[in-house]
XYZ file of C-alpha atoms in Angstrom:
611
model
C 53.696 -52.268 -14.432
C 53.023 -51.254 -10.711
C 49.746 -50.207 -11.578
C 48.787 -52.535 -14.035
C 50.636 -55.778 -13.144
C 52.083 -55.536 -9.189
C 48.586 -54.250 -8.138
C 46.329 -56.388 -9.901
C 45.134 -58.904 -7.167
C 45.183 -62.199 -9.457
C 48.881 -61.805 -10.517
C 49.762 -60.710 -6.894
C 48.467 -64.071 -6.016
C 49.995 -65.987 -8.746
C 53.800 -63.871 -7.671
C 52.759 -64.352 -4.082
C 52.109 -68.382 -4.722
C 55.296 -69.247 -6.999
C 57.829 -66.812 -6.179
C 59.488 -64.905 -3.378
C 58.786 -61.306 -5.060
C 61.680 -58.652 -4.147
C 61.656 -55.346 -5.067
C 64.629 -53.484 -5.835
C 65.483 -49.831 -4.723
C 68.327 -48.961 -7.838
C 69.307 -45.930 -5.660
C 70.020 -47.919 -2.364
C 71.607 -51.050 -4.546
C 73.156 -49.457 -7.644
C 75.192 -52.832 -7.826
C 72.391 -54.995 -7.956
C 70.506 -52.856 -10.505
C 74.126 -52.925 -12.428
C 74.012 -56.607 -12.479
C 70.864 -57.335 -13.646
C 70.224 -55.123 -15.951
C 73.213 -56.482 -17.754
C 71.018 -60.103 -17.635
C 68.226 -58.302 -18.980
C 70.199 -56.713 -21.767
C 71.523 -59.793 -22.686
C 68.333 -62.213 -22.465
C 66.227 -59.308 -24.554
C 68.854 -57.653 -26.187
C 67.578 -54.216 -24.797
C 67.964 -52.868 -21.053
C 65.441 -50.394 -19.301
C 62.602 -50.249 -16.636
C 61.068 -51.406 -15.442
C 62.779 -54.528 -15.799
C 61.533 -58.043 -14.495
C 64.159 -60.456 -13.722
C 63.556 -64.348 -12.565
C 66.351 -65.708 -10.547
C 67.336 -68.930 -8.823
C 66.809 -69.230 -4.945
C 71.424 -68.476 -5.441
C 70.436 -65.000 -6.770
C 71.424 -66.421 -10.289
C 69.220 -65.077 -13.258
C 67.965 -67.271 -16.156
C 65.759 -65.540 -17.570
C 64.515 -61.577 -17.986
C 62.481 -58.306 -19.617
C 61.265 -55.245 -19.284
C 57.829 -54.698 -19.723
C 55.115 -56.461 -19.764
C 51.316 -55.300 -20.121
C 49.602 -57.686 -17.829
C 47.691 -59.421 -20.954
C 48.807 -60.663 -24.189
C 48.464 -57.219 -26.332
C 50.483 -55.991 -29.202
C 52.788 -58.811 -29.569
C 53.686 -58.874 -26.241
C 53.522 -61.638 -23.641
C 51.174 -60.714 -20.465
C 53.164 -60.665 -17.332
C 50.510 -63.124 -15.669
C 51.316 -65.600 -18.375
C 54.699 -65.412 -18.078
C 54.447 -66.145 -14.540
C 52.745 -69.389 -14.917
C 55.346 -70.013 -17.689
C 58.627 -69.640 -15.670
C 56.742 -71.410 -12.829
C 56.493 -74.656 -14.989
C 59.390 -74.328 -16.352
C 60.970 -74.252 -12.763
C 58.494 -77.747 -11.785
C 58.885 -79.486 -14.584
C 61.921 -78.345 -16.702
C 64.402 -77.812 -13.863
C 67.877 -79.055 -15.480
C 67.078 -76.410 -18.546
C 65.968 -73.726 -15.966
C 69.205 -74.699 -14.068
C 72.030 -74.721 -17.925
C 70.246 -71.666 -18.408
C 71.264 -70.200 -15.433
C 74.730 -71.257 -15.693
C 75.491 -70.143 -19.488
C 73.629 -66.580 -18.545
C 75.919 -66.108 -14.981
C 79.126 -67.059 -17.068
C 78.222 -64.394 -19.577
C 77.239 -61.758 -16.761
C 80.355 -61.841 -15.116
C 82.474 -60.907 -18.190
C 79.998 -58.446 -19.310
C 79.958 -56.525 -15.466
C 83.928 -56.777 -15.392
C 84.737 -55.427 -19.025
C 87.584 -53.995 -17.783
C 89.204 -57.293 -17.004
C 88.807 -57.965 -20.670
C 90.284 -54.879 -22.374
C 94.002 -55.531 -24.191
C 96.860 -54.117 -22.922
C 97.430 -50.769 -24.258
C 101.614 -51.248 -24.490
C 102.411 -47.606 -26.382
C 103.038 -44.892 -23.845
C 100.004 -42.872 -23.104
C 99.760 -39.391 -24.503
C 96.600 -37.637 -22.153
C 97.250 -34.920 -24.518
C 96.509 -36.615 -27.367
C 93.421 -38.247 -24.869
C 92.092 -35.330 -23.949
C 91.997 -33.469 -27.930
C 90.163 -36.941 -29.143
C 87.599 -36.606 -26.385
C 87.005 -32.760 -27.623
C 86.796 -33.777 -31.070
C 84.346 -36.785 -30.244
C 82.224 -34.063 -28.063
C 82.799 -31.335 -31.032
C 81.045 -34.178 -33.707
C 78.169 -34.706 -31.421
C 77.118 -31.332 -30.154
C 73.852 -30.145 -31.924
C 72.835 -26.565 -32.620
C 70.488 -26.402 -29.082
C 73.591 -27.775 -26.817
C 73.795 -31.114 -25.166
C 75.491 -34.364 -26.808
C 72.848 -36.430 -28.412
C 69.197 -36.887 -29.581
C 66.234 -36.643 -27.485
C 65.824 -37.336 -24.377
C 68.693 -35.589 -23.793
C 70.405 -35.677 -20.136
C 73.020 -32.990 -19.267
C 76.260 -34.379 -19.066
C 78.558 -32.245 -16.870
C 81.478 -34.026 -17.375
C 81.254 -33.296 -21.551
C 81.248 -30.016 -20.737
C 84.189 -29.643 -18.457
C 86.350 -31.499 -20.233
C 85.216 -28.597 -23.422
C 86.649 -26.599 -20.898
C 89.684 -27.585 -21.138
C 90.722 -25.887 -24.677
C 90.024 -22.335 -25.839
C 89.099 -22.767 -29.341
C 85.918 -21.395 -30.818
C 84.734 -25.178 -31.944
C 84.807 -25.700 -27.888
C 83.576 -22.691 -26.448
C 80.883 -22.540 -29.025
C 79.747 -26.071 -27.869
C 80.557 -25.255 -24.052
C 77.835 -22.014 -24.831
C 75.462 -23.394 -26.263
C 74.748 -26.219 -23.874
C 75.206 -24.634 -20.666
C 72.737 -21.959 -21.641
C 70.397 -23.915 -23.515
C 70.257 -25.826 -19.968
C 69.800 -23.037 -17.833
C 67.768 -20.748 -19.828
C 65.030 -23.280 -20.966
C 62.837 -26.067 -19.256
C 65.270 -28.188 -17.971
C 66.087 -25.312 -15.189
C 63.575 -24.686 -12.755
C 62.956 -20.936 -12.772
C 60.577 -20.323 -10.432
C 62.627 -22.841 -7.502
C 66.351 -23.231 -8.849
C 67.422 -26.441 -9.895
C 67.238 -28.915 -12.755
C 64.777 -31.313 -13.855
C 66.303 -35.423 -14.214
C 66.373 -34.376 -18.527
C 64.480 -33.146 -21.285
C 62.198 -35.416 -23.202
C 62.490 -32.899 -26.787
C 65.746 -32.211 -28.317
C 64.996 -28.449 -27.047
C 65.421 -28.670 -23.723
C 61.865 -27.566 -23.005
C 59.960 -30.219 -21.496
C 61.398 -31.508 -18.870
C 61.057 -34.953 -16.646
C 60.139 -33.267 -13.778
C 62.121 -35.268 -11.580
C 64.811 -33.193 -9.844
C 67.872 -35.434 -8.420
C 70.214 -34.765 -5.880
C 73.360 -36.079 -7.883
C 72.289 -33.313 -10.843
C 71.911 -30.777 -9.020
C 75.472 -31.389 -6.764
C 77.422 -32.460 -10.582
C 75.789 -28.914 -12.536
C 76.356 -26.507 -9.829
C 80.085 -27.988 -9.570
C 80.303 -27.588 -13.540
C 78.649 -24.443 -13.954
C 80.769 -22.565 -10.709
C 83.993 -23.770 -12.657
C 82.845 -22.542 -16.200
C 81.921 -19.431 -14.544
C 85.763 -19.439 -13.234
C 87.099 -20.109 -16.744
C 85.062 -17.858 -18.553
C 84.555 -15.335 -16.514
C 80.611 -15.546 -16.863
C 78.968 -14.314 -13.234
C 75.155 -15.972 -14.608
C 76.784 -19.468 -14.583
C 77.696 -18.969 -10.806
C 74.453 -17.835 -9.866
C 72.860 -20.896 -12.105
C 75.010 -22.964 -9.397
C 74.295 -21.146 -6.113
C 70.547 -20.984 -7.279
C 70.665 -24.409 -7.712
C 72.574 -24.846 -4.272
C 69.762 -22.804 -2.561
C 66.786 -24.775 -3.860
C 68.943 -28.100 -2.367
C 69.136 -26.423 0.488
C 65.500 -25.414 1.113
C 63.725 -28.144 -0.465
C 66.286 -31.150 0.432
C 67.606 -31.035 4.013
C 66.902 -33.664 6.018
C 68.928 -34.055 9.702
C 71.805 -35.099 8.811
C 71.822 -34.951 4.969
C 69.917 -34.284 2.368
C 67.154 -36.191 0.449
C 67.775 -38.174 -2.902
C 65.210 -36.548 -4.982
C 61.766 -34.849 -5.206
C 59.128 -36.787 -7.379
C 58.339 -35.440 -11.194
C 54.428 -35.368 -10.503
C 51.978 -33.538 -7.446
C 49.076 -35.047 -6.182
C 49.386 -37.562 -9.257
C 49.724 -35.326 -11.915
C 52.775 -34.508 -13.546
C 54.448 -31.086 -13.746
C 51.797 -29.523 -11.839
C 53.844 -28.253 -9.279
C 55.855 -25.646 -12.338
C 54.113 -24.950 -14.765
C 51.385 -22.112 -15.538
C 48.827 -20.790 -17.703
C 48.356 -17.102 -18.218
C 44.838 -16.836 -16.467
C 47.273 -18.322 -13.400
C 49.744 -15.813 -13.455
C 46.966 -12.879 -13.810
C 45.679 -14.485 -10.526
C 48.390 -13.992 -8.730
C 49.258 -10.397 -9.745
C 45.670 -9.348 -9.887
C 47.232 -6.357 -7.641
C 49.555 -5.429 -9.932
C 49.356 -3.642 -13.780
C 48.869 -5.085 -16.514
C 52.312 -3.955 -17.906
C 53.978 -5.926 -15.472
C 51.590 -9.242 -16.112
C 52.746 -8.656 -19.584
C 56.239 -8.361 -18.813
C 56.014 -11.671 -16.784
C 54.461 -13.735 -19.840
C 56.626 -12.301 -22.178
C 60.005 -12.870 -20.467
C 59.208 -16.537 -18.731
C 57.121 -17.339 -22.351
C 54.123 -18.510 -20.677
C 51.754 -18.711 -24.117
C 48.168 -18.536 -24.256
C 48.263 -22.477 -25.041
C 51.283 -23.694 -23.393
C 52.807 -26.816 -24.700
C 52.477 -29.269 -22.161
C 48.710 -30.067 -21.895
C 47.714 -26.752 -22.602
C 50.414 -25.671 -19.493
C 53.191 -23.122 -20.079
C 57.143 -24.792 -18.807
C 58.676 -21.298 -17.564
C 61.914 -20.631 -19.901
C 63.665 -17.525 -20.703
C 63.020 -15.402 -23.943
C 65.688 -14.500 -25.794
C 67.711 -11.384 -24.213
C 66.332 -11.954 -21.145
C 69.075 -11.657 -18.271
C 69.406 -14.631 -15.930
C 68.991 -12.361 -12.910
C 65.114 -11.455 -12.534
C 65.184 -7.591 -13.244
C 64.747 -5.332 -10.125
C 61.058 -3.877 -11.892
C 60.175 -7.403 -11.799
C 61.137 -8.624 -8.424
C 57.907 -8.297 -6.559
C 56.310 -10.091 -9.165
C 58.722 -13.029 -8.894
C 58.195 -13.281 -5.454
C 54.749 -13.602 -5.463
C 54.779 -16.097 -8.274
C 57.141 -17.982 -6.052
C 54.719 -17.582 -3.129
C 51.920 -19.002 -5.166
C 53.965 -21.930 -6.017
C 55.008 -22.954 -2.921
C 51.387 -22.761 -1.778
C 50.125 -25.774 -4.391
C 50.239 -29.257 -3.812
C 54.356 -30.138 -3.831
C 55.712 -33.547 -4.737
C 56.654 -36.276 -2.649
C 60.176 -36.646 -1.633
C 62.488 -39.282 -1.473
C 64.433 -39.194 2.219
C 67.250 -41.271 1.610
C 70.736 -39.946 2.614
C 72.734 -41.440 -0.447
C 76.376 -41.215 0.498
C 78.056 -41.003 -2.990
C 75.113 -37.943 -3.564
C 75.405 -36.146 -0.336
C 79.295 -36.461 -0.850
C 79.478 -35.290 -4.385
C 76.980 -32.070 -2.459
C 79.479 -31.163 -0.006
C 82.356 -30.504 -2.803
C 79.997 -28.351 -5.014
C 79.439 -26.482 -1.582
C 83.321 -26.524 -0.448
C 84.105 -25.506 -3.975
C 81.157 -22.636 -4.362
C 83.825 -19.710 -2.806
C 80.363 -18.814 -0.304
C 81.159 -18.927 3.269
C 77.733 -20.222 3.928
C 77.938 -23.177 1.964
C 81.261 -23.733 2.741
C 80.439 -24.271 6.351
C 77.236 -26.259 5.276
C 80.325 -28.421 3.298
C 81.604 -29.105 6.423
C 78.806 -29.865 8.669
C 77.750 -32.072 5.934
C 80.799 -34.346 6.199
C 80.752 -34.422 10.218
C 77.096 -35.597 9.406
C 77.628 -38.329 6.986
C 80.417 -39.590 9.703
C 77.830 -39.984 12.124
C 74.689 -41.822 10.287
C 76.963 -43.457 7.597
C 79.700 -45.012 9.302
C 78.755 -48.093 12.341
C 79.570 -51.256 13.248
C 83.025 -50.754 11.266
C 81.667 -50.356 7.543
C 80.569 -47.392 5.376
C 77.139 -47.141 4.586
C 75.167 -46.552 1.633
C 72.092 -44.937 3.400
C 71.252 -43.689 6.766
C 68.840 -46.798 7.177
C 72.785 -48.880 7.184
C 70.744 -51.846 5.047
C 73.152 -51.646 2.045
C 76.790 -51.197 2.213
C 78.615 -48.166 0.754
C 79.386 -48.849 -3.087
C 82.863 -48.295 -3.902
C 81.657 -44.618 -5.408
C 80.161 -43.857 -1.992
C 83.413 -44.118 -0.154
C 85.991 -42.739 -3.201
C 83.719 -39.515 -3.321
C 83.543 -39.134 0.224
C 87.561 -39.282 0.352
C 87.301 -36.316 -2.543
C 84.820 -34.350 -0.409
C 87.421 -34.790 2.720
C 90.323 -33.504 0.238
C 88.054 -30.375 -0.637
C 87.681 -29.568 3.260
C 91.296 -30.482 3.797
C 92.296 -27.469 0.900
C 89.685 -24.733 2.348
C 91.016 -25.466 5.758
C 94.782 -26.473 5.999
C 93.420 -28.764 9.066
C 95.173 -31.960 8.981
C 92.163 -33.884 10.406
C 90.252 -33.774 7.146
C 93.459 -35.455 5.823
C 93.864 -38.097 8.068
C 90.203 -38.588 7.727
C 90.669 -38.881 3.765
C 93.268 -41.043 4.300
C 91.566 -43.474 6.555
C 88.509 -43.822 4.000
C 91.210 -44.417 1.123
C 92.228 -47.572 3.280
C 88.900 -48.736 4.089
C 88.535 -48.055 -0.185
C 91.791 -50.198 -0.445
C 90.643 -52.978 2.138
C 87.147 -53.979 0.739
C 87.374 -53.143 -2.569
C 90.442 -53.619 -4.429
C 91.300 -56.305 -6.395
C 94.274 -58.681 -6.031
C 97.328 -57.337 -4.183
C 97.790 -53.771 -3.737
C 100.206 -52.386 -6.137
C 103.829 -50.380 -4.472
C 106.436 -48.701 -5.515
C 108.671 -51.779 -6.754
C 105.745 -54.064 -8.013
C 103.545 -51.132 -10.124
C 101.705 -53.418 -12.381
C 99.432 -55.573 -10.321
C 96.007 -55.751 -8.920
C 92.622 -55.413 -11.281
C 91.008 -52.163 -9.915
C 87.749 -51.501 -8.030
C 84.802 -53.884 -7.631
C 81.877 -51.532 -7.372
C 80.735 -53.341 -4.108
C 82.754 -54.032 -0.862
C 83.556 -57.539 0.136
C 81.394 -57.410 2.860
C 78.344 -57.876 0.497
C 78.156 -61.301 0.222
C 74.558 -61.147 -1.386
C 75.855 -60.787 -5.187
C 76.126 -63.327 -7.570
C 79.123 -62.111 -9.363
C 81.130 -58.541 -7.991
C 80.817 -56.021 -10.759
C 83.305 -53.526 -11.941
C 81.804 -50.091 -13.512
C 84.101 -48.422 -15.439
C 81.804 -46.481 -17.591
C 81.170 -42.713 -16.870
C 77.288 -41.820 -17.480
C 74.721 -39.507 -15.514
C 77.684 -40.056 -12.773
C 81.095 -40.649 -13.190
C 81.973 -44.328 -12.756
C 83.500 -45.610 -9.748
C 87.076 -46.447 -11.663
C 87.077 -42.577 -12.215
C 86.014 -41.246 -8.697
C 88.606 -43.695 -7.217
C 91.426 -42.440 -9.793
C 90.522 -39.205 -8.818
C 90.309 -39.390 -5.189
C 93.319 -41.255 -4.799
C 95.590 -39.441 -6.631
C 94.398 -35.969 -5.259
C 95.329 -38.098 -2.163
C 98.811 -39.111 -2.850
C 99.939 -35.606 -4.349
C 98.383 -34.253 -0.986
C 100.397 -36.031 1.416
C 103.642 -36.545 -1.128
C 102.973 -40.275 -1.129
C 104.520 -42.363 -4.184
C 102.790 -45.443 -2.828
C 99.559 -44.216 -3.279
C 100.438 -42.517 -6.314
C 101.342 -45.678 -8.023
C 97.689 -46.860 -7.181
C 96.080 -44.509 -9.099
C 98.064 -44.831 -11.832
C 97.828 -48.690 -12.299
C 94.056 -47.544 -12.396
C 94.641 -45.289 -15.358
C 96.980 -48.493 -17.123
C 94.379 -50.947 -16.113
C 91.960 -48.392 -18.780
C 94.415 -47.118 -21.227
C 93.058 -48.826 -23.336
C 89.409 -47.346 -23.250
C 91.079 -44.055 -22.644
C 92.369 -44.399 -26.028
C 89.682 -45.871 -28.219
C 86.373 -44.319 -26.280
C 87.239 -41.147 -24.594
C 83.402 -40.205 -24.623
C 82.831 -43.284 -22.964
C 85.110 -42.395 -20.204
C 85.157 -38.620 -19.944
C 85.524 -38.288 -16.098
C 88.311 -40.807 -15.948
C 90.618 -38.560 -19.082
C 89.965 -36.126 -16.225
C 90.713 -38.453 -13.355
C 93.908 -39.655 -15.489
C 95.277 -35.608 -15.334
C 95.909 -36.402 -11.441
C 96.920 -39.368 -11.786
C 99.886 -39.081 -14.215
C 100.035 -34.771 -14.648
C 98.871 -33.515 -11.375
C 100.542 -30.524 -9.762
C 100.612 -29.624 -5.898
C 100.813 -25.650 -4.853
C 101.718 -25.694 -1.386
C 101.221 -22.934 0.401
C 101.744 -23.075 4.192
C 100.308 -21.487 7.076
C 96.766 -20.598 7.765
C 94.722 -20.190 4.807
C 94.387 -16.979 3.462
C 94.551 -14.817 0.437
C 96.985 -16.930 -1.656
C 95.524 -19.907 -0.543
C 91.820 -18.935 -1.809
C 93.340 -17.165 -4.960
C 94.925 -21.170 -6.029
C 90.926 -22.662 -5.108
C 89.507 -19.889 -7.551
C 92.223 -20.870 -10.615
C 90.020 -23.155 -12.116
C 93.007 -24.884 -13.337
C 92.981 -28.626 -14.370
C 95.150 -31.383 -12.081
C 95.874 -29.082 -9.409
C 95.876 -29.791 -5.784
C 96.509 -27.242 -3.104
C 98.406 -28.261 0.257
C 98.293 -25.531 2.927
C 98.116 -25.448 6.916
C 100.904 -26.205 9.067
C 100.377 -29.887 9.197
C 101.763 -33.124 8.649
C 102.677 -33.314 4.846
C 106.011 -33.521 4.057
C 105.329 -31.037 1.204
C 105.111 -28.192 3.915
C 108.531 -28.982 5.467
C 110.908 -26.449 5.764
C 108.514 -23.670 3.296
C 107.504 -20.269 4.921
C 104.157 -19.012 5.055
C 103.398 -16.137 2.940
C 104.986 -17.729 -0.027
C 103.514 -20.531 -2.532
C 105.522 -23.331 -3.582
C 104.173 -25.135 -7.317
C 106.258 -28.740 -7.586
C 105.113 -31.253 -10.166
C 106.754 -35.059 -10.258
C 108.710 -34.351 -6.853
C 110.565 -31.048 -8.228
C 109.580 -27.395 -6.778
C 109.872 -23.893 -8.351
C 111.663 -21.368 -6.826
C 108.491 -19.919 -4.259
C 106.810 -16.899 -5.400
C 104.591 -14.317 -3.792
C 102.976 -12.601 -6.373
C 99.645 -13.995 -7.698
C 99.901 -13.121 -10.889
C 103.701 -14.692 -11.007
C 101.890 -17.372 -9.272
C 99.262 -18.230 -11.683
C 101.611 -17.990 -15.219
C 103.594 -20.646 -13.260
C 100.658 -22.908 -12.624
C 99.521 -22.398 -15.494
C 102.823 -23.377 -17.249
C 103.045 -25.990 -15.122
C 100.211 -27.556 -16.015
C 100.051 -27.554 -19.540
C 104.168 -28.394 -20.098
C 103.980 -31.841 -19.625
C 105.583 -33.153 -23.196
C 102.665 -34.844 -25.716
């Protein structure tokens, strides 16, 4: 519709005469995107983009679509007739326009708060149970080439790492097969690191180009930990690979940028893929054993599959790691690359993103990147934070969503359990107020009155632009704001030893017991979220951090928070350094210095909670 609509100089008049024309950046105003496309799904029956949406001068909607070709054609209105149409509509039937308007704003605000409609789940909740109905949903919908669903198929991180949970063949059979269907085929960028928005076949071989910066920081954090679990080194170097190409082809000062475009000089995918006559180009130099070697391993065919154009993906016993033989050959490849026309890039500093970054780096076990981790949160302190709000951008035009802020308190946690400083706590504790203050619902629950308050509105009360305050408690290609809060907050409260807190998160898990227990697909990283929440277990380990401290971050265990340093928690009072400490629901083992001691306790720790 850009093209064929927005830049067509007789609608642009006619949208330029009747209306004040606003486009929407989703990135920038996820909640206003959330909002509207709920109008839009209810008015068509259907949501997508682009989607039009015709609203009073109040913000409220009363009518909406998604496309329309700017003619009549194929049963479809023309978007310059439509315009005319809501324009007399607005002159001369104004008290319809204006019911309209009312009935469709009623019926937004209970569809964008669902969760304030769910019923009471009264029966004690079993996350055991939870968590074996979420595998089983994932089990029934995993296909023979990995990933969740039909085509287009989107990774799904959090499917996968809650597969990782359970050691059965059903799961790791399903774990398998998706994580190396994505990394092996189109979706993964071979010849740069990183993956591509999703795959448009059920194969995973043609990508949408489109690389994003929340993909690449949610897959490297999922494939580092099912490299922990499993034991499989590839899967780490899928995730530091994927770290690297952030690194070179994202950084911006201060942060790095949302996304790179799926097209080059306007044509799509020209920036990755190849045709043999290409790749002979480029190693004219070398033998022809080697060219061969290339085509055969990356399967670039003599008619490649996207217009003629090869998608680089691995052949079958081909090693992740480029063989040594064919190293110089890679390089150059990668040389040639870099050397075409690249795609534009999108230079927005997106909090929740750039958050949800700096724990795949703080959790990656690479100094580097751990120190980038950190530098990365000093930065986002800097360009995100003025004027006493959070911000969703660097540009400070939108406020920080209530995902922003909840991630960036589990990015501070992270920092707080590779360094034992206090700061990072305080820091994390200070950004769970401000979470608290301008987002929460109702009174704040405590200790003696547990059961109150309605959650997280996605936006802060210092928006006052919205016509209703939506609640997302959904998980899709990122987990929902409910979750990252039930998360962050809980990690929190084990952290410091704070019941208060504690009883916050968990009035977040009652307020969606319900969903938890009907739709655990729907909800995958709040089952996870929950673990905290009502399971979690601290290992404290005080002093500087050292061996025992990184052996606990490298457990890959489940609901697990570490407390070390010599600071203020009252969970390192009176414990001696050298020694680690594993308490669950305010009672501590016996301290132990042996890892291997340490870990059978964890992990019995962990998984003895009664179900």
């Amino acid at each position: 519709m850009a093209h064929e609509s927005f830049e067509d100089d007789a609608i642009a008049r006619l949208l330029n005469e009747y209306f004040v024309a606003v486009k929407v950046d989703r990135e920038e105003r996820p909640d206003v995107d959330e909002i509207y496309m709920a109008a839009t799904q209810l008015v068509a029956g259907h949501g997508g983009w682009p989607m039009s949406v015709f609203l009073l001068p109040d913000g409220r909607p009363f009518t909406a679509g998604t496309y329309y070709p700017p003619t009549d054609r194929g049963g479809l209105v023309g978007f310059g007739r439509l315009v005319r149409a809501v324009h007399d509509a607005w002159v001369d039937q104004r008290d319809l326009v204006e019911r309209q308007a009312d009935e469709l704003t009623s019926a937004l605000a209970r569809e964008v708060r669902f969760i304030d409609h769910l019923a009471p789940h009264n029966a004690s909740l079993d996350l055991g149970d939870v968590r074996r109905r979420l595998r089983d949903e994932l089990i029934g919908r995993v296909d023979d080439e990995g990933g969740f669903g039909a085509a287009p198929k989107f990774p799904r991180p959090s499917f996968v790492e809650a597969l990782l949970e359970f050691d059965d063949e059903p799961a790791r059979n399903a774990t398998i097969r998706t994580l190396e269907a994505m990394s092996r085929r189109g979706l993964y960028d071979h010849f740069g690191g990183g993956f591509a928005r999703y795959s448009v076949d059920a194969l995973w071989h043609v990508p949408h180009f489109e690389k994003m910066l929340s993909d690449q920081a949610l897959l490297a954090r999922c494939y580092l930990r099912a490299s922990l679990v499993t034991g499989r080194l590839e899967w780490r170097q899928v995730a530091l690979d994927t770290l690297a190409f952030v690194v070179r082809d994202l950084a911006l000062d201060g942060g790095y940028a949302s996304s790179l475009d799926a097209d080059a000089g306007g044509v799509e995918g020209s920036h990755v893929t190849w045709t043999r006559d290409e790749i002979a180009d480029v190693l004219s130099a070398g033998d022809e054993e080697a060219i061969e070697a290339v085509l055969r391993r990356w399967r670039i065919e003599r008619l490649g599959s996207f217009e003629g154009r090869s998608i680089a993906r691995l052949a079958n016993g081909e090693p992740f790691a480029v063989p040594a033989s064919l190293r110089a050959a890679y390089d150059a490849l990668v040389a040639a690359r870099r050397a075409r026309v690249q795609p534009s890039r999108d230079e927005k500093i997106i909090l929740e993103w750039n958050a949800m970054l700096a724990t795949s780096f703080l959790q990656s076990g690479d100094a580097d990147y751990e120190a980038r981790g950190l530098r990365l949160l000093h930065d986002l302190e800097k360009s995100h934070y003025g004027d006493g709000a959070w911000w969703r951008t660097q540009s400070r035009r939108a406020f920080a969503s209530a995902s922003d802020v909840a991630w960036l308190v589990d990015a501070k946690l992270d920092a707080f359990e590779l360094t034992g400083e206090d700061a990072w706590l305080e820091s994390a504790r200070d950004a769970a107020r401000y979470l608290l203050d301008h987002y929460w619902d109702g009174p704040v629950p405590t200790v003696r009155s547990a059961h109150v308050g309605g959650g997280v509105f996605s936006q802060s009360d210092l928006a006052g632009d919205l016509v209703t305050r939506p609640k997302e408690i959904f998980d899709g290609a990122t987990p929902s704001a409910h979750a990252v809060a039930t998360r962050a907050l809980a990690r929190l409260a084990l952290v410091l030893g704070d019941s208060t807190l504690l009883v916050v998160a968990q009035r977040l898990v009652e307020l969606a017991a319900t969903l938890l227990v009907t739709s655990p697909s729907a909800c995958p990283d709040l089952v996870a979220a929950a673990g905290y929440a009502l399971e979690g277990v601290e290992v404290v380990v005080p002093g500087p951090p050292g061996f025992v401290a990184r052996h606990v971050r490298s457990m890959a265990m489940p609901r697990i928070v570490l407390v070390t340093g010599s600071g203020a928690s009252p969970l390192l009072e009176g414990r001696h350094a050298g020694l680690a400490y594993i308490c669950r629901g305010g009672v501590c083992r016996q301290p132990v210095a042996d890892v291997d001691e340490l870990d059978a306790l964890t992990r019995e720790s962990v998984l003895s909670w009664p179900s």
